CSV table of C-alpha atoms and ligand atoms in Angstrom, one decimal:
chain,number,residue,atom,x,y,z
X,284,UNK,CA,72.2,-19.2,-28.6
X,285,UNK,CA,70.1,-22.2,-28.8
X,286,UNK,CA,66.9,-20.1,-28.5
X,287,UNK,CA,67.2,-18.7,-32.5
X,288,UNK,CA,66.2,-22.2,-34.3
X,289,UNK,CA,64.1,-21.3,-36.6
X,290,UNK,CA,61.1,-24.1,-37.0
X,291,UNK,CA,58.4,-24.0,-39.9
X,292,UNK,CA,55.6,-26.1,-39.5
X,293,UNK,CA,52.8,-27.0,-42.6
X,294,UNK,CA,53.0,-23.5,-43.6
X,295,UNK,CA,50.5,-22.6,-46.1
X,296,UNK,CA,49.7,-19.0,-48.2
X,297,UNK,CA,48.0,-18.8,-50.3
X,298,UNK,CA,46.8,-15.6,-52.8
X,299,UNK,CA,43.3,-16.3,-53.8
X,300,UNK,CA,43.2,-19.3,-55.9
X,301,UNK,CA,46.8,-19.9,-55.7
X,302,UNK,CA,48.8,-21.8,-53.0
X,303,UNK,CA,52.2,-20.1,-53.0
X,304,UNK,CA,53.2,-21.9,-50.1
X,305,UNK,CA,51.9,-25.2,-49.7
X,306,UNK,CA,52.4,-27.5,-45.9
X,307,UNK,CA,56.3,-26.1,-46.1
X,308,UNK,CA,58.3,-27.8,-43.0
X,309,UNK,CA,61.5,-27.5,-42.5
X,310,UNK,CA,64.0,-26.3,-39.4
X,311,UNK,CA,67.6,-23.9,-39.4
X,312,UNK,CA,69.8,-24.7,-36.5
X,313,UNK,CA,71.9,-22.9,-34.1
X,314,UNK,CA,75.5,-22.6,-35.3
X,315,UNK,CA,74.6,-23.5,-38.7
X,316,UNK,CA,74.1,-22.1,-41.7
X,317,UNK,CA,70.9,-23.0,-43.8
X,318,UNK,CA,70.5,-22.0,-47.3
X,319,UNK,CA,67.3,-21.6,-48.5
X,320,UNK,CA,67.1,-22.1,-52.1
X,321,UNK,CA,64.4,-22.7,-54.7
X,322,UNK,CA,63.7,-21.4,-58.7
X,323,UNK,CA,61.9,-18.1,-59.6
X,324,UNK,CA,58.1,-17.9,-57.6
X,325,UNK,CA,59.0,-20.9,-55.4
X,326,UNK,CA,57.6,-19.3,-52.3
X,327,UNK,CA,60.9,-18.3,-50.8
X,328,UNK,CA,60.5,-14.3,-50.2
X,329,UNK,CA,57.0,-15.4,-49.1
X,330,UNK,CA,57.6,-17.8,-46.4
X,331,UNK,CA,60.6,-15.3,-45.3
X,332,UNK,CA,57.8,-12.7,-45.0
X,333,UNK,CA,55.5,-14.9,-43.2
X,334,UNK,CA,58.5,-15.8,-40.4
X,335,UNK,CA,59.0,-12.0,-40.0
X,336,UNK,CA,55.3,-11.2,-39.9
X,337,UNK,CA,55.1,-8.9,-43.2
X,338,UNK,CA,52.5,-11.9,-44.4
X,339,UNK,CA,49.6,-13.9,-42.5
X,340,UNK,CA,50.3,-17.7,-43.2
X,341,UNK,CA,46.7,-19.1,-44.3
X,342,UNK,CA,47.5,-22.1,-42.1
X,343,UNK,CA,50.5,-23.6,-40.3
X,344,UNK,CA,53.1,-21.4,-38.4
X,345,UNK,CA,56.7,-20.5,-38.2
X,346,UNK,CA,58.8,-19.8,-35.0
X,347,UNK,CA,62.0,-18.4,-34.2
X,348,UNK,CA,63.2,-19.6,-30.8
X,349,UNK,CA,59.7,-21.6,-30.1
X,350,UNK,CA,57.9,-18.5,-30.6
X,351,UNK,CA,56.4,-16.2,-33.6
X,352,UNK,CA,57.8,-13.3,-34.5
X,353,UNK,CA,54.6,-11.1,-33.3
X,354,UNK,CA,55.0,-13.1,-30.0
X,355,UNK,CA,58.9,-11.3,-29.3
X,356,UNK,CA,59.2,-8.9,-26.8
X,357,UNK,CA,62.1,-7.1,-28.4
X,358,UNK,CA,61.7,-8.3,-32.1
X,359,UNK,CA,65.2,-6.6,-33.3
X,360,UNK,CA,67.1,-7.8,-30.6
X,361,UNK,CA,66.3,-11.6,-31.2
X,362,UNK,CA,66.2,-11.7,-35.2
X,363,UNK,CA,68.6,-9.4,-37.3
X,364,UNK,CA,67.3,-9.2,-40.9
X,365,UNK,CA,68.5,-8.3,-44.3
X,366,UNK,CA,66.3,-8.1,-47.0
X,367,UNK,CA,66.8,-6.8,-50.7
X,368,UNK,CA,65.1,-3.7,-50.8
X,369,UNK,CA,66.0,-2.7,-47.5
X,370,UNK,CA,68.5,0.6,-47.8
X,371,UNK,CA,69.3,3.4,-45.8
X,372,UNK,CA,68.1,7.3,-46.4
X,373,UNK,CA,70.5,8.4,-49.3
X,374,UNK,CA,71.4,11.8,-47.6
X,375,UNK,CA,72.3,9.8,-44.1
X,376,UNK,CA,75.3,9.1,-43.5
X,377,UNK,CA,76.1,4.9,-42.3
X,378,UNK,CA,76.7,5.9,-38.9
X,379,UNK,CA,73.6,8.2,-38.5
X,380,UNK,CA,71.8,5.3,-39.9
X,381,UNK,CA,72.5,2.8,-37.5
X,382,UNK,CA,72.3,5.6,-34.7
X,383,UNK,CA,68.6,6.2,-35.6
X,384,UNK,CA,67.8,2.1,-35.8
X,385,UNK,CA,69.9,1.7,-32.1
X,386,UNK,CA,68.6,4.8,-30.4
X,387,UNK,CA,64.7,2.8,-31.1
X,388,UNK,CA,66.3,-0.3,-29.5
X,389,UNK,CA,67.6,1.9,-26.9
X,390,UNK,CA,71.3,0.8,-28.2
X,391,UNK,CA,74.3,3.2,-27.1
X,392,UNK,CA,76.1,4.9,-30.2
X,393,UNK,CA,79.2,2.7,-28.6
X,394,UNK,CA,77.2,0.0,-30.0
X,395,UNK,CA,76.9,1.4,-33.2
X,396,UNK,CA,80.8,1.7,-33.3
X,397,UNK,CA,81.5,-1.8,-32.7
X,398,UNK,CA,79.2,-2.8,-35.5
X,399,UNK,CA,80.5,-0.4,-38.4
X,400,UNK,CA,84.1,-1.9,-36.8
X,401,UNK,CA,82.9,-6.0,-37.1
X,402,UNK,CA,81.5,-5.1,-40.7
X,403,UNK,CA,84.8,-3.2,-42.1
X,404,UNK,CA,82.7,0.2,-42.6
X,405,UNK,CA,84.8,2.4,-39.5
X,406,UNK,CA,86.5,4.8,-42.7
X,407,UNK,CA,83.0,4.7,-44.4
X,408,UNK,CA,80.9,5.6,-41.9
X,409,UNK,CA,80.8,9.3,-42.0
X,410,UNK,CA,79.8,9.6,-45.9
X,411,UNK,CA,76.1,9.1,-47.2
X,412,UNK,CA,74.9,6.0,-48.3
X,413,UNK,CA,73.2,7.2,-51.3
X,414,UNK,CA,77.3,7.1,-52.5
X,415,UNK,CA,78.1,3.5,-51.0
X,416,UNK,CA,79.1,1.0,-53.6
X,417,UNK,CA,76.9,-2.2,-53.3
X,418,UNK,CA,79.0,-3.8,-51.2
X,419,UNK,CA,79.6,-1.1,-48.6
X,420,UNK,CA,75.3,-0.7,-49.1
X,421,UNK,CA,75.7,-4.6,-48.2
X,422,UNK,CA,78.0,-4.1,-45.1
X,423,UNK,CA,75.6,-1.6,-43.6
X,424,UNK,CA,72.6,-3.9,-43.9
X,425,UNK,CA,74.7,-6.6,-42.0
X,426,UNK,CA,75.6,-3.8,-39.8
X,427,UNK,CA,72.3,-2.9,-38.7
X,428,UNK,CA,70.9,-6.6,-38.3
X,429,UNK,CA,73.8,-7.2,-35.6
X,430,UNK,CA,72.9,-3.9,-34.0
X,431,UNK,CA,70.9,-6.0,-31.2
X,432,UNK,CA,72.9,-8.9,-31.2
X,433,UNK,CA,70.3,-11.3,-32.7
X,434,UNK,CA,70.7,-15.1,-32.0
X,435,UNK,CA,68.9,-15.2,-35.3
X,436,UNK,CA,69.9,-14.0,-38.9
X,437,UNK,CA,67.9,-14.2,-41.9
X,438,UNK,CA,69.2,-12.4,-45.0
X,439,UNK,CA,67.9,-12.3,-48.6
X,440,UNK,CA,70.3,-12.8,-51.6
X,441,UNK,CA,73.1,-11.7,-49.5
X,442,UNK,CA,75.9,-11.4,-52.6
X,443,UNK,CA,73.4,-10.3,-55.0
X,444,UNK,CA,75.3,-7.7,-56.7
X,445,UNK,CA,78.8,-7.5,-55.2
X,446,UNK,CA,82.0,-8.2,-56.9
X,447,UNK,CA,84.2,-11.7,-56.2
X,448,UNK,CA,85.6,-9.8,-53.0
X,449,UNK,CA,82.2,-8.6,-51.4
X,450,UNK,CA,80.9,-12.1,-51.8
X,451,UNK,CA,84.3,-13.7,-50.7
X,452,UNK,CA,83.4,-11.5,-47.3
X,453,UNK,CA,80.0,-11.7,-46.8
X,454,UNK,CA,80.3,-15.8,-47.0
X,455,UNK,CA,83.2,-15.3,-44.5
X,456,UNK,CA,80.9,-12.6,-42.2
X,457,UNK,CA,78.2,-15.3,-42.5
X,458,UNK,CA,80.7,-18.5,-41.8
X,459,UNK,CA,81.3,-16.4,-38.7
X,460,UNK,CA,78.0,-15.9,-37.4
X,461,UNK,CA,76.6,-19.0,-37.4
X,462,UNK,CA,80.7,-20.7,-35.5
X,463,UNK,CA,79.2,-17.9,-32.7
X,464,UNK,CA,76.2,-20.0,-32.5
X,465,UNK,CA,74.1,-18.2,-34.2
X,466,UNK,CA,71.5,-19.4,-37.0
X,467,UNK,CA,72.1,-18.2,-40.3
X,468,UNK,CA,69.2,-18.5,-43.0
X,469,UNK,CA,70.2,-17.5,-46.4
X,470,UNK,CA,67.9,-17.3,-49.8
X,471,UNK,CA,69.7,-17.0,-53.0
X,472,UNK,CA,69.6,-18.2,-56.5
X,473,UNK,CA,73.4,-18.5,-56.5
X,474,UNK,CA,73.9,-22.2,-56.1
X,475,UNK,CA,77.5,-22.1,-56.5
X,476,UNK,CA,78.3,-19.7,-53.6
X,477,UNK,CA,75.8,-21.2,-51.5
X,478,UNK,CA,77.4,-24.8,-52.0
X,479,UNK,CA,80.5,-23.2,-50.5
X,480,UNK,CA,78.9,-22.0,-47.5
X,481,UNK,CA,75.9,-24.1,-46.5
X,482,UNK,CA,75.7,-26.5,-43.7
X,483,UNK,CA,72.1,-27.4,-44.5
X,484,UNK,CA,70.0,-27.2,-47.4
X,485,UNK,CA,66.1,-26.3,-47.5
X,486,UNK,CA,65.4,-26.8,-51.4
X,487,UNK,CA,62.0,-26.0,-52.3
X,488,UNK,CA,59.4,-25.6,-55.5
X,489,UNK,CA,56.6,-24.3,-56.5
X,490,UNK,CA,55.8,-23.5,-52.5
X,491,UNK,CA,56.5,-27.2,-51.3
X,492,UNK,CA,59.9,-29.0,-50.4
X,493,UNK,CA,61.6,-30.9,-52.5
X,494,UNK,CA,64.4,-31.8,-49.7
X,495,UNK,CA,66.4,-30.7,-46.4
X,496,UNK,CA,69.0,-31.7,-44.3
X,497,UNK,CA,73.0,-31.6,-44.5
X,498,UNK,CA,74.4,-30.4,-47.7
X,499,UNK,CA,76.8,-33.2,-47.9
X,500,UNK,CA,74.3,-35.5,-47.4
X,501,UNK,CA,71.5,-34.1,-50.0
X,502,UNK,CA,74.5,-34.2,-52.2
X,503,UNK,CA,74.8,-37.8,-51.4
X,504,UNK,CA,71.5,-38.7,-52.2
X,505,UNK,CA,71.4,-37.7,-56.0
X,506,UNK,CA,71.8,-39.8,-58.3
X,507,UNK,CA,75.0,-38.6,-60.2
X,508,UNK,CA,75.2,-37.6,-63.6
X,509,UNK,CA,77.6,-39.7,-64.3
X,510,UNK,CA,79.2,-42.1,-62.5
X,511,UNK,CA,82.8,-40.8,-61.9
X,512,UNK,CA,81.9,-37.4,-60.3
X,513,UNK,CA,80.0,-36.5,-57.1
X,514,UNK,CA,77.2,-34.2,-58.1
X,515,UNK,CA,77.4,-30.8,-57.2
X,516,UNK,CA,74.8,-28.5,-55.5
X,517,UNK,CA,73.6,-27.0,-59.3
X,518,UNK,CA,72.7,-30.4,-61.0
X,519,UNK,CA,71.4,-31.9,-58.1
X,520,UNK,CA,69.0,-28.6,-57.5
X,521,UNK,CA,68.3,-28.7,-61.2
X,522,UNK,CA,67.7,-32.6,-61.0
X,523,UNK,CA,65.3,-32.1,-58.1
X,524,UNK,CA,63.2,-28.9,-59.2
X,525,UNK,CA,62.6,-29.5,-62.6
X,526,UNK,CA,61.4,-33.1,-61.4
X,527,UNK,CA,59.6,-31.2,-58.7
X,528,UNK,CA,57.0,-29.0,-61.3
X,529,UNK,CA,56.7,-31.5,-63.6
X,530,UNK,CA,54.8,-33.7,-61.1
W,876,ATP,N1,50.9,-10.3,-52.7
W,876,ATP,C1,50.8,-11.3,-53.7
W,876,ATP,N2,49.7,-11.5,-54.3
W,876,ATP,C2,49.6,-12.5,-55.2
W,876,ATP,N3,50.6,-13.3,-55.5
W,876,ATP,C3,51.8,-13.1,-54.9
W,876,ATP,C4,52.0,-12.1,-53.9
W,876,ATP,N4,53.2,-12.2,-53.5
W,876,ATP,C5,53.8,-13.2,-54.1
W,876,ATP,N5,52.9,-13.8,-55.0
W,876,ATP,C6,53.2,-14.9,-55.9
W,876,ATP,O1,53.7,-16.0,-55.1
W,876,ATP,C7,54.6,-16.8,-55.8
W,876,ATP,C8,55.9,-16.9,-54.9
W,876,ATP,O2,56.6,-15.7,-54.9
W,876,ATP,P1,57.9,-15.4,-54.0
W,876,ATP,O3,58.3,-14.0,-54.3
W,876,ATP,O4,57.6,-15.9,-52.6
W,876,ATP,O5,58.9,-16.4,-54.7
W,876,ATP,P2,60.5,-16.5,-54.6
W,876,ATP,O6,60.8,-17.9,-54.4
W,876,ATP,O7,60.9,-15.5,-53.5
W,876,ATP,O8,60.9,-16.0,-56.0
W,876,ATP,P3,62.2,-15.2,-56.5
W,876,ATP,O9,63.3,-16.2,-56.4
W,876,ATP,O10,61.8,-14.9,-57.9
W,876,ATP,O11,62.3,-14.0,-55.6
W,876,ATP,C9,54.9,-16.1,-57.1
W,876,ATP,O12,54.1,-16.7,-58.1
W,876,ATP,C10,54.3,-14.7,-56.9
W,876,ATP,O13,53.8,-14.1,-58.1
C-alpha cells in the first residue's frame, strides 16, 4: 500500500488578501497514522480541501500516491474520505446508501455487505439514517470510504460527537487501518484522543507548520513544564501554537 503517501509540498491559498495556507510541507506515511492538528482557522479543512480538489492551491501542490487527486483514474477507489458534513439521504436506508455510492464505482452489493460487517452496522443496515445515533451516522461514513478499498484515508474530526465507546472504536477502526498499510490522516481539535492514537504529528498555525514527525519524538522536543513530567501532546500543542501567532 505504499502508493497512498500523502506528500504536501509549499502549499499556499490564499482568499484575497489573506494567506490561509502559507508554503505548508509536510508528508503521512503508509501504515501510519498522522494526526493533523492545529487551533481554530489554522488552515486545516483548507489544505484537506485542496488534497481532495474541492480548493485550487494558489501555489505549491499536494499528492496522494505521487499524483494529485484530479490526476486519479478511479479517485474513490485510491482515497476513502470522511468529512464532517458528509451524511447520507435521511429517508435511505445505510445499506441503500452505500449501494448507490458502490453501484458508481461499479462495486457489487457483496461489497457493500462486507463493509457494513467491518464497521459493526450488519443489524443497522436496513433502517434510515436520518434515525442513526452519531455514532452509527459515523460507522456509515467509514463504511462508505472503505467501499473501494482505498490505500488512502483522510477523515475530518473523526470522534466529534460520539460517546467514550464510539471514540474507543473509531481509534481502534483507525489503529486498524493504517497496521493494513494503509495511511491514515486525521484532523481534530481533540488532543487527548489523538495523543492516544497518533504515530506522527503535523501541528500547524495560522496556515504554516509549527512541527512534524513522530509523536514521541515531537513530545521529546518540548521543553517540559516542569521538570519531573514528560509533556503531554496538549501543553506541548499549546506551548507551540500560541508561540506560533505571536511571532
Ligand atoms: N472560502 C473562503 N473564503 C475566505 N476565507 C476562507 C474561506 N474558507 C476558509 N477561509 C478562512 O481560512 C482560514 C482557515 O480556515 P480553515 O477552515 O481551513 O481552518 P481550520 O483549521 O479547519 O479551522 P477549524 O479547526 O475551526 O475547522 C479561516 O480564517 C477561514 O475564515
Amino acid at each position: 500500500m505504499a502508493e497512498g503517501r500523502i506528500v504536501v509540498s509549499e502549499l499556499t491559498k490564499r482568499f484575497g488578501a489573506d494567506t490561509v495556507v502559507d508554503h505548508l510541507s509536510f508528508t503521512a506515511e503508509p501504515g501510519r497514522v498522522t494526526c493533523f492538528l492545529g487551533p481554530n482557522g489554522a488552515g486545516k479543512t483548507t489544505t484537506l480541501k485542496m488534497l481532495l480538489n474541492l480548493t485550487r492551491p494558489t501555489s505549491g501542490t499536494a499528492t496522494i500516491g505521487g499524483i494529485t487527486f484530479t490526476e486519479m483514474a478511479e479517485p474513490l477507489r485510491s482515497v476513502g474520505v470522511v468529512l464532517e458534513s458528509a451524511g447520507a439521504h435521511p429517508g435511505r436506508t445505510g445499506r441503500d446508501h452505500l449501494r448507490v455510492v458502490a453501484a458508481t464505482m461499479g462495486l457489487p452489493d457483496t461489497r457493500v455487505d462486507e463493509v457494513l460487517d467491518s464497521v459493526g452496522l450488519t443489524t443497522a443496515a436496513r433502517r434510515r439514517a436520518g434515525r442513526y445515533s452519531q455514532g452509527m451516522r459515523q460507522r456509515l461514513g467509514i463504511a462508505t470510504a472503505l467501499l473501494g478499498d482505498p490505500a488512502t484515508l483522510i477523515f475530518d474530526e473523526p470522534t466529534n460527537g460520539l460517546d467514550p465507546a464510539g471514540v474507543h472504536w473509531v481509534r481502534g477502526r483507525l489503529r486498524a487501518l493504517a497496521d493494513e498499510g494503509r495511511t491514515v490522516l486525521v484532523s481534530s481539535h481533540l488532543l487527548t484522543e489523538m495523543e492516544m492514537l497518533a504515530d506522527d504529528v503535523v501541528i500547524i498555525a495560522a496556515g504554516r507548520l509549527v512541527t512534524q514527525g513522530p509523536l514521541d519524538a515531537v513530545l521529546d522536543a518540548a521543553p517540559a513544564p516542569d521538570s519531573r513530567a514528560k509533556p503531554g501532546l496538549e501543553s506541548v500543542f499549546l506551548h507551540l501554537t500560541q508561540e506560533a501567532e505571536v511571532r
